[in-house]
PDB file of C-alpha atoms in Angstrom:
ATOM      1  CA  UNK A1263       4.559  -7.391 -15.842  1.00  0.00           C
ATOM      2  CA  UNK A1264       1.921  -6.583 -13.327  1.00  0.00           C
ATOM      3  CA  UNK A1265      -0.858  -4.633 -13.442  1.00  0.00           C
ATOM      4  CA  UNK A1266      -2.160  -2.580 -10.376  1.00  0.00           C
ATOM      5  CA  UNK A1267      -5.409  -0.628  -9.958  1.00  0.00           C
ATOM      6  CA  UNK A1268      -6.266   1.648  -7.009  1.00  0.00           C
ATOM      7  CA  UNK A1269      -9.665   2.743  -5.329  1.00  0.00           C
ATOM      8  CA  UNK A1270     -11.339   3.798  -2.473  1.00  0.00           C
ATOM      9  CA  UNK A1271     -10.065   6.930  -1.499  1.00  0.00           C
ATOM     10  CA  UNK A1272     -11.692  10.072  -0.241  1.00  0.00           C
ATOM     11  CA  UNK A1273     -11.778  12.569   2.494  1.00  0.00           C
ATOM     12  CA  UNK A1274     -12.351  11.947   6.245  1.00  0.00           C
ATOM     13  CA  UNK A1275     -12.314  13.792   9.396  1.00  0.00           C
ATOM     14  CA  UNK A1276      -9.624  12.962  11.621  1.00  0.00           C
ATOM     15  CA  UNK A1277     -10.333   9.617  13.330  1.00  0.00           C
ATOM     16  CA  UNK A1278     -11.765   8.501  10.944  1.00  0.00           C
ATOM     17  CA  UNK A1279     -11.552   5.109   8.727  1.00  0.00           C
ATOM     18  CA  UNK A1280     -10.522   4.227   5.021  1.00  0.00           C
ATOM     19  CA  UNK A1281     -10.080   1.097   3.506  1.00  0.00           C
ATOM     20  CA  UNK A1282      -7.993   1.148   0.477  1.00  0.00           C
ATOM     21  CA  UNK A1283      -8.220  -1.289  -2.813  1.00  0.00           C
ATOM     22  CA  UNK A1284      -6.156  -2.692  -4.626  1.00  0.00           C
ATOM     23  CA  UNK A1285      -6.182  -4.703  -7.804  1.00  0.00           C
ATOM     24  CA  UNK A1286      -3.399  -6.655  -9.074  1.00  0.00           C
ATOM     25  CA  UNK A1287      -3.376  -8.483 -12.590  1.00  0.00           C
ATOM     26  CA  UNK A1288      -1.102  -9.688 -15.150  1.00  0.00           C
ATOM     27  CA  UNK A1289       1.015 -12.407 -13.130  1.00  0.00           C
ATOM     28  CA  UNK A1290       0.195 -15.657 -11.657  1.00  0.00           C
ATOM     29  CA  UNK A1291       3.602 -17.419 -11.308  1.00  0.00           C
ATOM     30  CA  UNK A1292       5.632 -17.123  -8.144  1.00  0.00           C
ATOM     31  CA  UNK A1293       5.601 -15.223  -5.307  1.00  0.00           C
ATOM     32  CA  UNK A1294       5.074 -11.452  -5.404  1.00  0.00           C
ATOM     33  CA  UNK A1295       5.557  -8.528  -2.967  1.00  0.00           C
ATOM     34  CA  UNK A1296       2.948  -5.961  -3.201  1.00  0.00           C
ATOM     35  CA  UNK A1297       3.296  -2.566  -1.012  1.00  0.00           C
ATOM     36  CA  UNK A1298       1.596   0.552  -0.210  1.00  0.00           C
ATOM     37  CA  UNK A1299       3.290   3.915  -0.636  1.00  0.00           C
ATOM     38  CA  UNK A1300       2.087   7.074  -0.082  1.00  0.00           C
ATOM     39  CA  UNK A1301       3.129  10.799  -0.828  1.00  0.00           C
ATOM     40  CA  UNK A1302       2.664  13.615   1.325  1.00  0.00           C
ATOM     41  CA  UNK A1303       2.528  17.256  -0.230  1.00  0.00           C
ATOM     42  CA  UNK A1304       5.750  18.674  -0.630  1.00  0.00           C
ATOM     43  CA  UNK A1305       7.342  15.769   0.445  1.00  0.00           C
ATOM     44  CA  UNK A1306       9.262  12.486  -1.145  1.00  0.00           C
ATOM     45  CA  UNK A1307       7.276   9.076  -1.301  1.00  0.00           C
ATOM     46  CA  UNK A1308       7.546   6.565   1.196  1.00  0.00           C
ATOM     47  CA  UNK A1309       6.796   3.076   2.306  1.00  0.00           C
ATOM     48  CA  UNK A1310       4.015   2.255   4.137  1.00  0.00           C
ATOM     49  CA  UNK A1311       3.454  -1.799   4.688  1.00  0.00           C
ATOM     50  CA  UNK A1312       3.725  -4.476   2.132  1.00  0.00           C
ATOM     51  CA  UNK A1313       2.712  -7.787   1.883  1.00  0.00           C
ATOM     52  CA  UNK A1314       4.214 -11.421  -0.295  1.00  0.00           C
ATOM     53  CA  UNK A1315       1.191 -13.656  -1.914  1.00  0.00           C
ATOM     54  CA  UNK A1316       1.895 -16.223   0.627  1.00  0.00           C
ATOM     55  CA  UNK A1317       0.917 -13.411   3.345  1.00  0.00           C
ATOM     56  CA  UNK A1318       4.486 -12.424   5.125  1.00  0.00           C
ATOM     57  CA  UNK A1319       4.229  -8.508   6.099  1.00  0.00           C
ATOM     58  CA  UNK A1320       7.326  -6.425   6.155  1.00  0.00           C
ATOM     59  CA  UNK A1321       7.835  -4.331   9.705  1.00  0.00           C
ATOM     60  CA  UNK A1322       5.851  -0.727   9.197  1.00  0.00           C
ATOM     61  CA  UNK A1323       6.506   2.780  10.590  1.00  0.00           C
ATOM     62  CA  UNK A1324       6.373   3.764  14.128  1.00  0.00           C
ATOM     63  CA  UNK A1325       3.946   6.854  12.976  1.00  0.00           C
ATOM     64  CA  UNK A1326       1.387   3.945  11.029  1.00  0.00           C
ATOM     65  CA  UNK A1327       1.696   0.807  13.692  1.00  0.00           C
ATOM     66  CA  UNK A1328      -1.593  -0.241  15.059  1.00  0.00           C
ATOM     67  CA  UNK A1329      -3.397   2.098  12.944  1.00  0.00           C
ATOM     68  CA  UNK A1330      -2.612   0.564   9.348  1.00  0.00           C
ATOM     69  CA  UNK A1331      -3.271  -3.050   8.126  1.00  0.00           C
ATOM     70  CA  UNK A1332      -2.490  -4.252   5.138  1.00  0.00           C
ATOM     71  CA  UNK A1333      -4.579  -7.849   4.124  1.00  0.00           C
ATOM     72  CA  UNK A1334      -5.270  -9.681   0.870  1.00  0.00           C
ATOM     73  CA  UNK A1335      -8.515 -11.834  -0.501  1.00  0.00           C
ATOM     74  CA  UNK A1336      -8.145 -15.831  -0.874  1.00  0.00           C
ATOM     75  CA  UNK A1337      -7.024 -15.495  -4.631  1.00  0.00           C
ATOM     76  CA  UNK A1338      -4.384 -12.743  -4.220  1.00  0.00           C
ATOM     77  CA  UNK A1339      -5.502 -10.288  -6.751  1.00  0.00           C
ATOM     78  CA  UNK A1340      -6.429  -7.634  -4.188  1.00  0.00           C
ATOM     79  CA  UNK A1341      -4.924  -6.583  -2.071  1.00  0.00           C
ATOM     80  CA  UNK A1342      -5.930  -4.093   0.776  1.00  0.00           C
ATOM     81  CA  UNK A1343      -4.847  -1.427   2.789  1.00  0.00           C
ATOM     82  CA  UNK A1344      -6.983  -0.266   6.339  1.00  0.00           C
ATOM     83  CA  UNK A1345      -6.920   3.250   7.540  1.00  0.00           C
ATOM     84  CA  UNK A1346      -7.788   3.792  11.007  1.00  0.00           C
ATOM     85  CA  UNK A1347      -7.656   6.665  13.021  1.00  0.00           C
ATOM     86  CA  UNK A1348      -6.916   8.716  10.540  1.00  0.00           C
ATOM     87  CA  UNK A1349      -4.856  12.020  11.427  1.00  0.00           C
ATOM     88  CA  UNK A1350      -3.465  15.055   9.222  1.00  0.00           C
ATOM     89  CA  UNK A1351      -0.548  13.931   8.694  1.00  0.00           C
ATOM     90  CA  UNK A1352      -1.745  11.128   6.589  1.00  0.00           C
ATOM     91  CA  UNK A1353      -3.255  12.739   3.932  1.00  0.00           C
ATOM     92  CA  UNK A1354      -1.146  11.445   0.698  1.00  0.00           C
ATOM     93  CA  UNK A1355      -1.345  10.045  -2.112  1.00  0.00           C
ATOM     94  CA  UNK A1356      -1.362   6.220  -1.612  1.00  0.00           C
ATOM     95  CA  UNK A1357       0.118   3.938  -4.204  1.00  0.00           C
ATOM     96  CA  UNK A1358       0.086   0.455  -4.808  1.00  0.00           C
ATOM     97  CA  UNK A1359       3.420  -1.203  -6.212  1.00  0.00           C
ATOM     98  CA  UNK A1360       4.291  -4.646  -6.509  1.00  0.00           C
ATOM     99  CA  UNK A1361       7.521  -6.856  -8.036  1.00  0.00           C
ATOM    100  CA  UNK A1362       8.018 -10.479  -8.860  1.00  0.00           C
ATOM    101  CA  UNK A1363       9.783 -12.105  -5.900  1.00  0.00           C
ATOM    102  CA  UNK A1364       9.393 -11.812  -1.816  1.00  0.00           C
ATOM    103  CA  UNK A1365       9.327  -8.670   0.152  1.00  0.00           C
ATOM    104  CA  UNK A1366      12.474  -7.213   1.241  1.00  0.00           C
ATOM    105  CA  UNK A1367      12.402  -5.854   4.990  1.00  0.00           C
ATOM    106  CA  UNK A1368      12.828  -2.032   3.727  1.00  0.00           C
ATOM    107  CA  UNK A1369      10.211  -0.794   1.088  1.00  0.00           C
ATOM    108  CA  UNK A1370      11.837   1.442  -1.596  1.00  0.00           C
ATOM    109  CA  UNK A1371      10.454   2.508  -4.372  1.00  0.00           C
ATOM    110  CA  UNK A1372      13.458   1.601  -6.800  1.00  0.00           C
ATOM    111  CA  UNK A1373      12.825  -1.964  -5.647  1.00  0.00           C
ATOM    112  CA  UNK A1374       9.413  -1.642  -7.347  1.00  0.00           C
ATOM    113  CA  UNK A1375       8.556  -1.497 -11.209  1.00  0.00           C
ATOM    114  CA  UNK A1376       5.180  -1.485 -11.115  1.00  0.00           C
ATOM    115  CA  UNK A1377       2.632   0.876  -9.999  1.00  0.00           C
ATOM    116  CA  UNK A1378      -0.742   1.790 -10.018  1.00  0.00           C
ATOM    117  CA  UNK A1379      -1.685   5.184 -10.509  1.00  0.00           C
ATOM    118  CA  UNK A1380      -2.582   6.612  -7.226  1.00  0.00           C
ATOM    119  CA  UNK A1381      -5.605   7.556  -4.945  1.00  0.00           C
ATOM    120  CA  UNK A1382      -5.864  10.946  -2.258  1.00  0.00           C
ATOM    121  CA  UNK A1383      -6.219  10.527   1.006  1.00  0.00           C
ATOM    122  CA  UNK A1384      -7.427  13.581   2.696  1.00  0.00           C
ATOM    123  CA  UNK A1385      -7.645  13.898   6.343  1.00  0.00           C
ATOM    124  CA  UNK A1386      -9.458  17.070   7.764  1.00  0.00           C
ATOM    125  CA  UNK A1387     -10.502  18.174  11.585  1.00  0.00           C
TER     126      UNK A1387
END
């Protein structure tokens, strides 16, 4: 199974920038998905972006388009998520998740059986 690592968050004022880590181990046969989640307080997890090791990203939220970009290094074992223009409504905790196989075009978290274990994003005026 696969192994997933998260870093790099903190607290920001609104408008402000983020770039998100993370580290993926324990697999290096066949395509993968790996995807960004995040929880709000009080409220269910949800998709964010994803991306396949050979660099196909699913479609993202209205509320995130333009303003989040997901990427990956050469080698594929991190992956990374970019925060920009940062508002309240996107403090969460982000999660990484990843499966064996491609992306499907709707990120749920059923589809995924792995997961890292979290980092806050906190967004403040």
């Amino acid at each position: 199974q696969l192994q997933l690592v998260e870093s790099g968050g903190g607290s920001v004022e609104t408008g402000g920038s983020l770039r998100l880590s993370c580290a993926v181990s324990g697999y290096n046969r066949g395509i993968t998905c790996r995807a960004w989640f995040r929880q709000p307080p009080g409220k269910e997890r949800e998709g964010v972006i994803g991306i396949s090791s050979r660099g196909t990203r699913t479609n993202v939220a209205e509320s995130v388009a333009g303003r989040f970009t997901i990427s990956q290094d050469d080698n594929k074992n991190t992956v990374y998520l970019d925060l920009n223009n940062l508002k309240s409504e996107d403090t969460a905790m982000y999660y990484c998740a990843a499966r064996v196989g491609a992306c499907y075009t709707n990120l749920k978290s059923s589809d995924f059986p792995n997961w890292g274990q979290g980092t806050q994003v906190t967004v403040s005026s």
